[in-house]
PDB file of C-alpha atoms in Angstrom:
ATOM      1  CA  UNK A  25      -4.857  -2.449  18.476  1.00  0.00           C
ATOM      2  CA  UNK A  26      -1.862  -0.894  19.149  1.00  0.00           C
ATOM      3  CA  UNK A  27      -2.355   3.245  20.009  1.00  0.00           C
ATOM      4  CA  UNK A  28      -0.434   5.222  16.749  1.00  0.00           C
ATOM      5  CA  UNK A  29       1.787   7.681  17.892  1.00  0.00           C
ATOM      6  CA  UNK A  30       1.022  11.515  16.369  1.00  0.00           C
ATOM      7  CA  UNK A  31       4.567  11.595  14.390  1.00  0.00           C
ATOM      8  CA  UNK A  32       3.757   8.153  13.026  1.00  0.00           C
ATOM      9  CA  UNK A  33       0.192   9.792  11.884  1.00  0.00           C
ATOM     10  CA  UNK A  34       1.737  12.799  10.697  1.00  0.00           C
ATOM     11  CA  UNK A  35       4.386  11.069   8.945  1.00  0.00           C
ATOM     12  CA  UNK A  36       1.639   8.772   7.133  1.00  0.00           C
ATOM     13  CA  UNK A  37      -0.540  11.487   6.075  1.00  0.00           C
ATOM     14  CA  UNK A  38       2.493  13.552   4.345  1.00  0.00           C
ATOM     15  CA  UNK A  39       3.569  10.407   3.014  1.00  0.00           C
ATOM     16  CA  UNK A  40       0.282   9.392   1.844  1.00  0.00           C
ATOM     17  CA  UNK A  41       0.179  13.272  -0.077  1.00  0.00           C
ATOM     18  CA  UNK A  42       3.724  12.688  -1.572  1.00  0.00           C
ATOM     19  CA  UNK A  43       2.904   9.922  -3.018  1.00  0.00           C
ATOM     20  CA  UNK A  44      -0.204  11.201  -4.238  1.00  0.00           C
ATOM     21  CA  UNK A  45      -2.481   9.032  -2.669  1.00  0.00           C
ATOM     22  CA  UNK A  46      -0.501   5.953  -4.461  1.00  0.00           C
ATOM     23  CA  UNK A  47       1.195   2.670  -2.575  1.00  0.00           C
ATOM     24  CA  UNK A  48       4.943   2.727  -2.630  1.00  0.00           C
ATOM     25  CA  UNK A  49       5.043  -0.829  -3.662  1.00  0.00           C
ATOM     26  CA  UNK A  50       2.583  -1.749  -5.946  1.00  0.00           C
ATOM     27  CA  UNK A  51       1.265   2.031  -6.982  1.00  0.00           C
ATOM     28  CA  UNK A  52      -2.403   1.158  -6.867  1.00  0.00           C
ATOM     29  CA  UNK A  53      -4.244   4.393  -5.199  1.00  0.00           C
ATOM     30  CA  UNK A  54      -5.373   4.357  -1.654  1.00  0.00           C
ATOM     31  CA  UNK A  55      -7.644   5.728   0.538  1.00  0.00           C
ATOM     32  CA  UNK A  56      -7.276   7.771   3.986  1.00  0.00           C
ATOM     33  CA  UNK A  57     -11.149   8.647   5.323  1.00  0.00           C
ATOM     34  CA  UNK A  58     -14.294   7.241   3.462  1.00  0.00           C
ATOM     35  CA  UNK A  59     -13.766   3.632   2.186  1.00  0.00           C
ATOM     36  CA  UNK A  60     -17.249   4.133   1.148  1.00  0.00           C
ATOM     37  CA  UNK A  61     -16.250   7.209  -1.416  1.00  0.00           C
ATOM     38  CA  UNK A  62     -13.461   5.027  -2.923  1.00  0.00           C
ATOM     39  CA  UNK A  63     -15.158   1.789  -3.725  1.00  0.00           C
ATOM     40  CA  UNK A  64     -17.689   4.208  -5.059  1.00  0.00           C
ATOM     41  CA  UNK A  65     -15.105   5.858  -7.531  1.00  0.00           C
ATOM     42  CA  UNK A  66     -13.358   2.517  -8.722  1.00  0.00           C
ATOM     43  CA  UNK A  67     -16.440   0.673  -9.141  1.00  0.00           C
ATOM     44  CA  UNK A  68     -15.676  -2.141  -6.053  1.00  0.00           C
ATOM     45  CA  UNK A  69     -16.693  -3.960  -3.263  1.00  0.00           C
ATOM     46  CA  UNK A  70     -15.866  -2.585   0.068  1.00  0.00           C
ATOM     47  CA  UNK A  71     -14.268  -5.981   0.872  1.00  0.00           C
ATOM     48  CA  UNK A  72     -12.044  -5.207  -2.260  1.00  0.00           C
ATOM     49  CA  UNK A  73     -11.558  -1.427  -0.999  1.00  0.00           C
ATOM     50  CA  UNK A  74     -10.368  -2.572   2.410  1.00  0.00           C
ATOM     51  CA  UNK A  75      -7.095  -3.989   0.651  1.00  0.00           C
ATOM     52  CA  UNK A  76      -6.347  -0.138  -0.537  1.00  0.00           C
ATOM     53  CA  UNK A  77      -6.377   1.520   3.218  1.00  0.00           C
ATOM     54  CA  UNK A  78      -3.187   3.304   3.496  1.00  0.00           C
ATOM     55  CA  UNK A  79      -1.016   2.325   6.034  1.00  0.00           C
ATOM     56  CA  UNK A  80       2.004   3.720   7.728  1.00  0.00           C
ATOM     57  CA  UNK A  81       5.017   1.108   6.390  1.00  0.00           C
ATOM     58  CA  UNK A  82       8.319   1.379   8.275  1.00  0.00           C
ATOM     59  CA  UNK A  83      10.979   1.456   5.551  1.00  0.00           C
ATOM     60  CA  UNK A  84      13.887   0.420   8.912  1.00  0.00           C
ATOM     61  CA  UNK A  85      11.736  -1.500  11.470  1.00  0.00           C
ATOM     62  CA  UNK A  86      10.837  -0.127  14.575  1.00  0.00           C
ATOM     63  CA  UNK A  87      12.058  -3.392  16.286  1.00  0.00           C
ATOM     64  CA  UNK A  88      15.627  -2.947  14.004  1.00  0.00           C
ATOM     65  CA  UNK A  89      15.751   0.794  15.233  1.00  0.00           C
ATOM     66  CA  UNK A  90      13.413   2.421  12.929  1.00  0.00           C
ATOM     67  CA  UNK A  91      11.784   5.399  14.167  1.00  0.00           C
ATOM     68  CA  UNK A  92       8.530   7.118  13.058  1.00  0.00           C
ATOM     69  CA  UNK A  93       9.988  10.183  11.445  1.00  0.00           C
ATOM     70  CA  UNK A  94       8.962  10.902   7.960  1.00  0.00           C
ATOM     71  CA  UNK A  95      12.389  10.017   6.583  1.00  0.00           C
ATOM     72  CA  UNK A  96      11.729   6.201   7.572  1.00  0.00           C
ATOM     73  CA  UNK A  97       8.051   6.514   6.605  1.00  0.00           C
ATOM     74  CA  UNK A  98       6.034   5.592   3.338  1.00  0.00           C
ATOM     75  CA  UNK A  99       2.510   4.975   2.592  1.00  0.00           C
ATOM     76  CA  UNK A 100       1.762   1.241   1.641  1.00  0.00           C
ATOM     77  CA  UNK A 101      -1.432  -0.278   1.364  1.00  0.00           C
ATOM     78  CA  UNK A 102      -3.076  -2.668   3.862  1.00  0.00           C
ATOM     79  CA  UNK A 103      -2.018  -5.668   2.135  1.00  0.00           C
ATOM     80  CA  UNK A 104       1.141  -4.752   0.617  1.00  0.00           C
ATOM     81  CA  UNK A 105       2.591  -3.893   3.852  1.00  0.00           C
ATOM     82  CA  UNK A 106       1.228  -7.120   5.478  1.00  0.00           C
ATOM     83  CA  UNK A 107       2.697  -9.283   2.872  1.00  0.00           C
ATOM     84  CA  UNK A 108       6.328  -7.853   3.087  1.00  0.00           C
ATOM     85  CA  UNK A 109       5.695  -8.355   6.735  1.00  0.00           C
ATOM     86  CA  UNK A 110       4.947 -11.907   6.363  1.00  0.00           C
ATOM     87  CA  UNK A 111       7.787 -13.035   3.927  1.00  0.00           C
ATOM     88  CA  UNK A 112       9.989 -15.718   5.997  1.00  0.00           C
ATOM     89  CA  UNK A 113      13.188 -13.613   4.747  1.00  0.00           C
ATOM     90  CA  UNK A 114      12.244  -9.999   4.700  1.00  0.00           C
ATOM     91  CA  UNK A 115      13.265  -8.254   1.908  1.00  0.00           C
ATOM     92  CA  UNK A 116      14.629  -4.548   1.674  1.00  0.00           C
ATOM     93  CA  UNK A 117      12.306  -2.091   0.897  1.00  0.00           C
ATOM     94  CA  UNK A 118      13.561  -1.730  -2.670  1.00  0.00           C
ATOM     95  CA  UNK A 119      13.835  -5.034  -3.503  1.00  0.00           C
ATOM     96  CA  UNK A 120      10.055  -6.144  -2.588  1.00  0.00           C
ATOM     97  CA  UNK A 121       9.089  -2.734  -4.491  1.00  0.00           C
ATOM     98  CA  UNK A 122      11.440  -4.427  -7.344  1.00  0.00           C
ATOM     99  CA  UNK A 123       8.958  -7.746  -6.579  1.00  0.00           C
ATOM    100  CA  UNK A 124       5.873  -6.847  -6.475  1.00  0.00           C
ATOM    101  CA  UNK A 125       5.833  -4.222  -9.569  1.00  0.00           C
ATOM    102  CA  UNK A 126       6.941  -7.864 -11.722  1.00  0.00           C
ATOM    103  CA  UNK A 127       4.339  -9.905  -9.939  1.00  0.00           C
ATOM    104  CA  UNK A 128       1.973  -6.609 -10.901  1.00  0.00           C
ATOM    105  CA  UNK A 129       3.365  -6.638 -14.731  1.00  0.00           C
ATOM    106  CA  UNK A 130       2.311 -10.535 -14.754  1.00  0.00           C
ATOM    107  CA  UNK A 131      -1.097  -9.449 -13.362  1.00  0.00           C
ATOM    108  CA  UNK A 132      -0.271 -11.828  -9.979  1.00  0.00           C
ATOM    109  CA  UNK A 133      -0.236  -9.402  -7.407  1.00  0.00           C
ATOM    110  CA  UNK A 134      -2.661  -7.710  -4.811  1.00  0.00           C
ATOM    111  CA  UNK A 135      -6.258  -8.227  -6.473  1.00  0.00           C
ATOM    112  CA  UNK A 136      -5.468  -7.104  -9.836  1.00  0.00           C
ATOM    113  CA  UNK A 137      -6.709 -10.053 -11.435  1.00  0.00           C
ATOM    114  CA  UNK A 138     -10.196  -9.775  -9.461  1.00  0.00           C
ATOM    115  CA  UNK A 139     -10.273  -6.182 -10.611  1.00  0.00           C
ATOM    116  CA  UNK A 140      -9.086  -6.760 -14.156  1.00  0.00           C
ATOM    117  CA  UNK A 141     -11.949  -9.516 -14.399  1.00  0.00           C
ATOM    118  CA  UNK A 142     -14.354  -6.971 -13.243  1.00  0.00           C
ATOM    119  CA  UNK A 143     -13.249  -4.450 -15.324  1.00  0.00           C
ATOM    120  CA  UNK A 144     -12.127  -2.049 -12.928  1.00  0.00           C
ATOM    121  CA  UNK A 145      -8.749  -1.662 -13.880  1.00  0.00           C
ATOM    122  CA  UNK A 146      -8.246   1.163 -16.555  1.00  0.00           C
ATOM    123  CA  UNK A 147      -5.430   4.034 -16.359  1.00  0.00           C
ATOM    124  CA  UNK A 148      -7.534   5.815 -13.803  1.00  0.00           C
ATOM    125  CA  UNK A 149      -6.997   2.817 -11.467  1.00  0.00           C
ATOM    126  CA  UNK A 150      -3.414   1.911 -11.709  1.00  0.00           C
ATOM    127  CA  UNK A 151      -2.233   3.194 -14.891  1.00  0.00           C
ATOM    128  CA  UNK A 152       1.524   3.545 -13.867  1.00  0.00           C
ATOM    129  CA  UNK A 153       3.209   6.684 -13.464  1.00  0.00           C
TER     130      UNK A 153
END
């Protein structure tokens, strides 16, 4: 695994606290820390609590000329940052934001229709801001 610079750290930590703990793209909450704590508090599986580990998401790739400066960095979680990653076309930041709230609205993205099944969806979850 690939050794995280400090400014890409930094960068994810005050992203992950101006977002208030919520992905940019699909606005589910995340977790930094104890993965433990938040399956706890939404009533999941760790396997499903793996999915919500923020991650640092490179609005301008690194490999395009992005750097790791908090004005190219948001938090994303786990999977919602691999997925954009493994789209054959990449799509702008805005425009998979734009994709995955409709796939959310249709209850088709991330594992909302595992957590809706158990239950574990309410407002508290990821009740939209």
């Amino acid at each position: 695994m690939p050794t995280q610079s400090k400014t890409l750290i930094k960068s994810r930590s005050t992203a992950f606290e101006r977002q208030g703990s919520r992905c940019y793209y699909c606005d589910f909450p995340m977790w930094r820390g104890s993965i433990e704590h938040f399956a706890r508090l939404h009533g999941i599986t760790l396997g499903q609590a793996r999915q919500f580990q923020c991650t640092a998401e490179h609005l301008h790739a690194r490999q395009d000329g992005g750097g790791d400066g908090r004005s190219n960095i948001v938090a994303a979680c786990l999977v919602c940052n691999q997925r954009r990653h493994k789209r054959k076309l990449a799509l702008e930041p805005d425009a998979y934001r734009e994709l995955v709230q409709q796939r959310l609205s249709h209850g088709l993205w991330h594992i909302a229709r595992a957590l809706n099944t158990l239950g574990a969806v309410d407002e508290g979850v990821c009740g939209r801001k």
